[in-house]
Amino acid sequence: MKHIVTGGAGFIGSHLVDRLIDAGDEVMVIDNLSTGKREFVNAKAKFIEGDIVDKDMIERVYSEYKPDYLHHLAAQIDVRYSFDHPIIDAQVNIIGTLNLIESARRYSTRRIVFASSGGTVYGEPDRNPVPESYPNIPVSPYGMSKLVSEKYLDLYKRLYGLNYVSLRLGNVFGPRQSPKGECGVFSIFALKMLKGERPTIYGDGTATRDYIFVDDVIDSFIASLDENIPSDYYNIGRGEETSTKEVYDLLAKVVGYSEEPIYSDPRPGEVYQISLDISKAKENLKWEPKTSLEEGVRKLIEYIKEKEFY
Ligand SMILES: NC(=O)c1ccc[n+]([C@@H]2O[C@H](COP(=O)([O-])OP(=O)(O)OC[C@H]3O[C@@H](n4cnc5c(N)ncnc54)[C@H](O)[C@@H]3O)[C@@H](O)[C@H]2O)c1
């Protein structure tokens, strides 16, 4: 099988590429290395350094490579950045996605698996865990751009029969997640604690997210390739709410860190509390998360120490 993985030099994408290569498949990565790293890309994968907004490049790569599957993970991923730069966010996340969907349609791709965002397409739910049927009321340009991309996937399924699976991911954590950006609280806190610095919690620590370890997310991408799976949206999380302070305490326990966090003002535009109802993914994708938060944290800490990122 031949796969294109956009964003394959990034945190989640690079793990997906490794898994596909390990299974004996061929992979072409398209990534502009804006946040991804060349060294994360599996040596057996083909690599194109390019921007998904560049329609001609996408068309050229697609027409030459003609993949069976497209895994679309390249994105502007920073929720807070999307408030100040909604047009750039839309160009990458909507137009970039549309460029890929158009080529996928022309070259009869068997399925597109899309990295959507369970943490942002619903907005602020009034009950948790939130099912896929819950209304979509995003509260950020990023959430809106993910939602619009999903709508295009759905439209292309209805117009042209192009199959897709949109994975509405919770908050993913694990090795290779950058501690430098605004996302990835596990990596940010872990690095600070290992350096002996005090991490900052925005808000009072009671905000919750549905955190999931990266290996479990990769399982869901692989499960999505089964041709019997209906083209649809699926929540991918652990179905549990974990507060920022609970994340802090778990990391502190594993690292052996005893300082209290610095508390700062909550950041506007962020959802307060959310977890995802994963029944539909369990039933249709025959998928479920296997890694406990503590197990995931141990693997993350081991990785950071080994790589001497600090
Ligand atoms: N990490 C999470 O918790 C999470 C949650 C929900 C959804 N997602 C989605 O999963 C996907 C992967 O996220 P990640 O956490 O691995 O982030 P990441 O930043 O590590 O990966 C994104 C990759 O896309 C590349 N990229 C960005 N803009 C590009 C462009 N215009 N053209 C080509 N490549 C481009 C980056 O260089 C990077 O390698 C994204 O679509 C993100 O929105 C992530």
XYZ file of C-alpha atoms and ligand atoms in Angstrom:
354
model
C 0.000 0.000 0.000
C 1.090 3.566 -0.690
C 0.327 6.399 1.699
C 0.800 10.142 1.701
C 1.156 11.556 5.218
C 0.970 15.345 5.395
C 2.566 16.666 8.568
C 4.648 13.476 8.711
C 7.583 15.349 10.254
C 5.422 16.434 13.174
C 4.616 14.883 16.528
C 1.665 12.632 15.639
C 2.457 12.301 11.913
C 5.976 10.971 12.456
C 4.682 8.192 14.733
C 2.101 7.302 12.095
C 4.789 7.127 9.391
C 6.880 4.793 11.580
C 3.900 2.493 12.085
C 3.051 2.352 8.371
C 6.671 1.670 7.415
C 6.928 -1.037 10.091
C 3.890 -2.694 8.495
C 5.793 -2.854 5.199
C 3.922 -0.055 3.416
C 5.336 2.800 1.314
C 5.054 6.347 2.609
C 5.496 9.787 1.100
C 5.675 12.640 3.634
C 4.730 16.200 2.705
C 5.735 18.719 5.370
C 6.998 22.311 5.314
C 8.954 21.777 8.575
C 7.317 24.817 10.158
C 6.970 22.914 13.440
C 8.028 19.423 12.347
C 11.587 18.132 12.242
C 13.378 16.399 9.403
C 15.035 13.979 11.845
C 11.621 12.704 12.973
C 10.892 11.409 9.466
C 11.544 7.701 9.096
C 14.584 7.109 6.848
C 12.564 4.698 4.709
C 9.913 7.303 3.862
C 10.093 9.592 0.836
C 10.105 13.236 1.845
C 8.906 16.384 0.100
C 9.545 19.690 1.821
C 6.554 21.714 0.707
C 3.507 23.674 1.771
C 0.001 22.218 1.456
C -1.222 25.669 0.424
C 0.828 25.203 -2.773
C -1.832 23.622 -4.987
C 0.525 22.955 -7.931
C 3.008 21.108 -5.733
C 0.240 18.950 -4.230
C -1.115 18.163 -7.687
C 2.360 17.283 -9.004
C 3.235 15.014 -6.052
C -0.169 13.373 -6.163
C -0.116 12.718 -9.900
C 3.327 11.116 -9.693
C 2.852 9.122 -6.490
C -0.879 8.188 -6.693
C -1.291 6.976 -3.104
C -3.902 4.475 -1.976
C -4.465 6.469 1.214
C -4.055 10.062 2.335
C -3.492 10.825 6.020
C -3.893 14.552 6.441
C -2.236 15.910 9.574
C -0.401 19.038 8.365
C -1.993 22.040 10.012
C -1.613 25.340 11.768
C -2.138 23.759 15.208
C -1.907 26.696 17.599
C -5.370 27.662 18.891
C -4.202 30.979 20.333
C -2.310 31.916 17.154
C -5.549 31.389 15.203
C -7.183 34.321 17.035
C -4.508 36.768 15.867
C -4.046 35.177 12.432
C -7.427 33.718 11.399
C -6.665 34.154 7.700
C -3.368 32.246 7.846
C -5.130 29.599 9.916
C -7.861 29.292 7.275
C -5.375 29.275 4.395
C -3.446 26.344 5.845
C -6.276 24.453 7.518
C -9.105 25.004 5.019
C -7.502 25.817 1.636
C -4.611 23.406 2.281
C -7.116 20.665 3.087
C -9.184 21.463 0.012
C -6.077 21.271 -2.217
C -5.475 17.762 -0.926
C -9.102 16.636 -1.161
C -9.259 17.836 -4.770
C -6.192 15.797 -5.733
C -7.482 12.805 -3.761
C -10.702 12.971 -5.759
C -8.900 13.207 -9.101
C -6.591 10.283 -8.381
C -9.235 8.029 -6.751
C -7.696 7.799 -3.293
C -9.305 4.948 -1.350
C -9.721 6.953 1.831
C -8.668 10.197 3.509
C -7.997 10.004 7.228
C -8.160 13.496 8.692
C -6.756 14.744 12.003
C -9.642 16.817 13.341
C -9.949 18.206 16.828
C -12.406 16.905 19.423
C -11.243 19.596 21.811
C -12.374 22.469 19.588
C -15.133 21.505 17.103
C -17.821 21.357 19.812
C -16.920 24.576 21.592
C -17.764 24.591 25.294
C -20.074 21.610 25.931
C -22.656 21.785 28.728
C -22.214 18.083 29.459
C -19.361 15.604 29.295
C -18.347 13.267 27.773
C -19.540 14.919 24.570
C -20.816 12.655 21.738
C -20.339 13.345 17.993
C -24.031 14.300 17.758
C -23.468 17.319 20.031
C -23.881 20.692 18.225
C -20.731 22.175 16.686
C -20.221 25.655 18.111
C -16.464 26.303 17.894
C -15.098 29.143 20.014
C -11.843 29.634 18.059
C -10.881 30.180 14.402
C -8.831 26.954 14.670
C -11.912 24.975 15.759
C -13.863 26.529 12.907
C -11.207 25.661 10.324
C -11.183 22.014 11.458
C -14.979 21.905 11.317
C -15.109 23.433 7.816
C -12.531 20.879 6.606
C -14.716 18.073 7.926
C -17.701 19.561 6.093
C -15.728 19.520 2.827
C -14.842 15.870 3.423
C -18.508 15.118 3.948
C -19.450 17.098 0.819
C -16.909 15.223 -1.331
C -18.230 11.918 0.001
C -21.757 12.908 -1.068
C -20.734 14.456 -4.406
C -18.030 12.050 -5.535
C -18.085 9.055 -3.177
C -14.647 9.958 -1.774
C -14.288 7.961 1.458
C -12.986 9.590 4.601
C -12.663 9.167 8.342
C -12.354 12.284 10.446
C -10.726 11.580 13.791
C -11.732 14.172 16.355
C -8.673 13.851 18.537
C -8.606 14.795 22.196
C -5.407 16.255 23.648
C -2.618 14.028 22.468
C 0.647 13.660 24.409
C 3.814 11.623 24.090
C 7.385 11.550 22.758
C 8.323 14.132 20.066
C 5.658 16.648 21.120
C 7.349 20.011 21.185
C 7.602 21.649 24.612
C 8.355 24.963 22.906
C 4.920 25.944 21.613
C 1.730 26.788 23.413
C 0.267 23.277 23.100
C 1.362 20.082 24.765
C 1.011 20.697 28.468
C 2.587 17.326 29.341
C 5.821 18.107 27.478
C 5.921 21.712 28.706
C 5.429 20.782 32.381
C 7.727 17.735 32.161
C 10.614 19.697 30.697
C 10.284 22.466 33.290
C 10.169 19.979 36.155
C 13.206 18.088 34.842
C 15.098 21.390 34.626
C 14.051 22.221 38.187
C 11.936 25.190 37.002
C 8.380 25.873 38.197
C 5.702 25.323 35.526
C 2.883 27.846 35.088
C -0.759 26.802 35.209
C -3.082 29.230 33.408
C -6.265 29.494 35.487
C -6.820 27.690 38.783
C -5.921 24.207 37.522
C -9.519 22.960 37.293
C -9.767 23.188 33.478
C -10.064 19.677 32.058
C -9.140 17.905 28.830
C -9.430 14.412 27.418
C -5.760 13.392 27.234
C -4.658 10.452 25.135
C -1.270 8.851 24.521
C 0.053 9.109 20.968
C 0.359 5.321 20.356
C -3.376 4.929 20.966
C -4.069 7.690 18.445
C -1.922 5.913 15.844
C -3.999 2.760 16.453
C -7.080 4.784 15.500
C -5.490 5.965 12.219
C -4.649 2.352 11.318
C -8.140 1.155 12.293
C -9.619 3.827 9.982
C -8.154 2.163 6.883
C -10.584 -0.766 7.039
C -12.788 -0.391 3.968
C -15.926 -1.433 5.871
C -15.773 1.603 8.134
C -18.417 4.218 7.297
C -17.163 7.665 6.258
C -17.899 9.653 9.395
C -16.558 11.656 12.352
C -15.182 9.765 15.355
C -14.125 11.036 18.768
C -10.708 9.718 19.777
C -9.827 10.179 23.425
C -9.907 8.214 26.649
C -13.427 9.372 27.472
C -12.199 10.867 30.734
C -11.687 14.386 32.014
C -8.340 15.158 33.631
C -7.673 18.555 35.176
C -4.501 20.554 34.568
C -3.611 20.186 38.249
C -4.044 16.403 38.024
C -1.654 16.378 35.043
C 0.778 18.458 37.088
C 0.558 16.131 40.089
C 1.008 12.990 37.992
C 4.094 14.408 36.261
C 5.495 15.649 39.579
C 5.079 12.152 41.053
C 6.853 10.430 38.140
C 9.639 13.036 37.890
C 10.028 13.286 41.682
C 9.341 17.030 41.724
C 7.904 18.695 44.836
C 7.441 22.423 44.043
C 3.991 23.949 43.631
C 3.045 25.486 40.243
C 2.890 29.211 39.479
C -0.734 30.202 38.810
C -1.497 32.790 36.136
C -4.634 34.276 34.506
C -6.656 31.837 32.372
C -6.122 32.242 28.633
C -9.131 33.598 26.759
C -10.729 31.545 24.010
C -9.886 28.186 25.483
C -12.546 25.629 26.298
C -12.912 25.163 30.064
C -13.864 21.523 30.541
C -14.239 18.720 28.005
C -14.056 14.984 27.524
C -15.113 12.911 24.531
C -17.650 10.117 24.311
C -15.745 7.416 22.415
C -18.544 4.812 22.069
C -18.876 5.349 18.316
C -15.152 4.766 17.662
C -15.244 1.681 19.877
C -18.165 0.265 17.944
C -17.295 1.184 14.348
C -13.498 1.374 14.358
C -13.197 -1.557 16.785
C -10.714 0.661 18.553
C -10.103 1.614 22.155
C -7.311 3.341 24.048
C -4.915 0.991 25.829
C -2.466 3.293 27.603
C -3.167 4.722 31.065
C -2.111 8.304 31.709
C 0.579 7.146 34.126
C 2.021 4.637 31.647
C 2.056 7.355 28.981
C 3.752 9.795 31.336
C 6.479 7.265 32.169
C 7.190 6.726 28.468
C 7.294 10.483 27.870
C 9.694 11.155 30.741
C 11.940 8.293 29.637
C 12.046 9.790 26.134
C 12.836 13.340 27.295
C 15.632 12.087 29.547
C 17.092 9.870 26.822
C 17.065 12.613 24.198
C 18.534 15.125 26.655
C 16.206 17.781 25.400
C 16.795 19.769 28.569
N -1.586 17.312 19.381
C -2.873 17.324 19.692
O -3.245 17.256 20.847
C -3.911 17.419 18.592
C -5.269 17.423 18.977
C -6.239 17.501 17.990
C -5.864 17.556 16.664
N -4.554 17.564 16.324
C -4.205 17.642 14.912
O -3.274 16.621 14.596
C -2.406 17.073 13.563
C -0.964 16.880 13.975
O -0.696 17.684 15.110
P 0.641 17.565 15.957
O 0.273 17.720 17.375
O 1.409 16.383 15.520
O 1.375 18.918 15.548
P 2.780 19.180 14.838
O 2.929 20.669 14.791
O 3.857 18.407 15.493
O 2.516 18.599 13.388
C 2.021 19.364 12.322
C 2.958 19.151 11.153
O 2.423 19.845 10.026
C 3.488 20.572 9.388
N 2.869 21.716 8.729
C 2.285 22.796 9.300
N 1.818 23.625 8.354
C 2.110 23.056 7.166
C 1.882 23.430 5.819
N 1.266 24.584 5.521
N 2.312 22.616 4.819
C 2.963 21.448 5.119
N 3.197 21.049 6.375
C 2.783 21.838 7.383
C 4.431 20.960 10.517
O 5.746 21.241 10.072
C 4.361 19.706 11.399
O 5.328 18.755 11.025
C -2.801 18.508 13.274
O -3.692 18.518 12.173
C -3.531 18.934 14.524
O -4.446 19.977 14.261
C -3.559 17.508 17.257
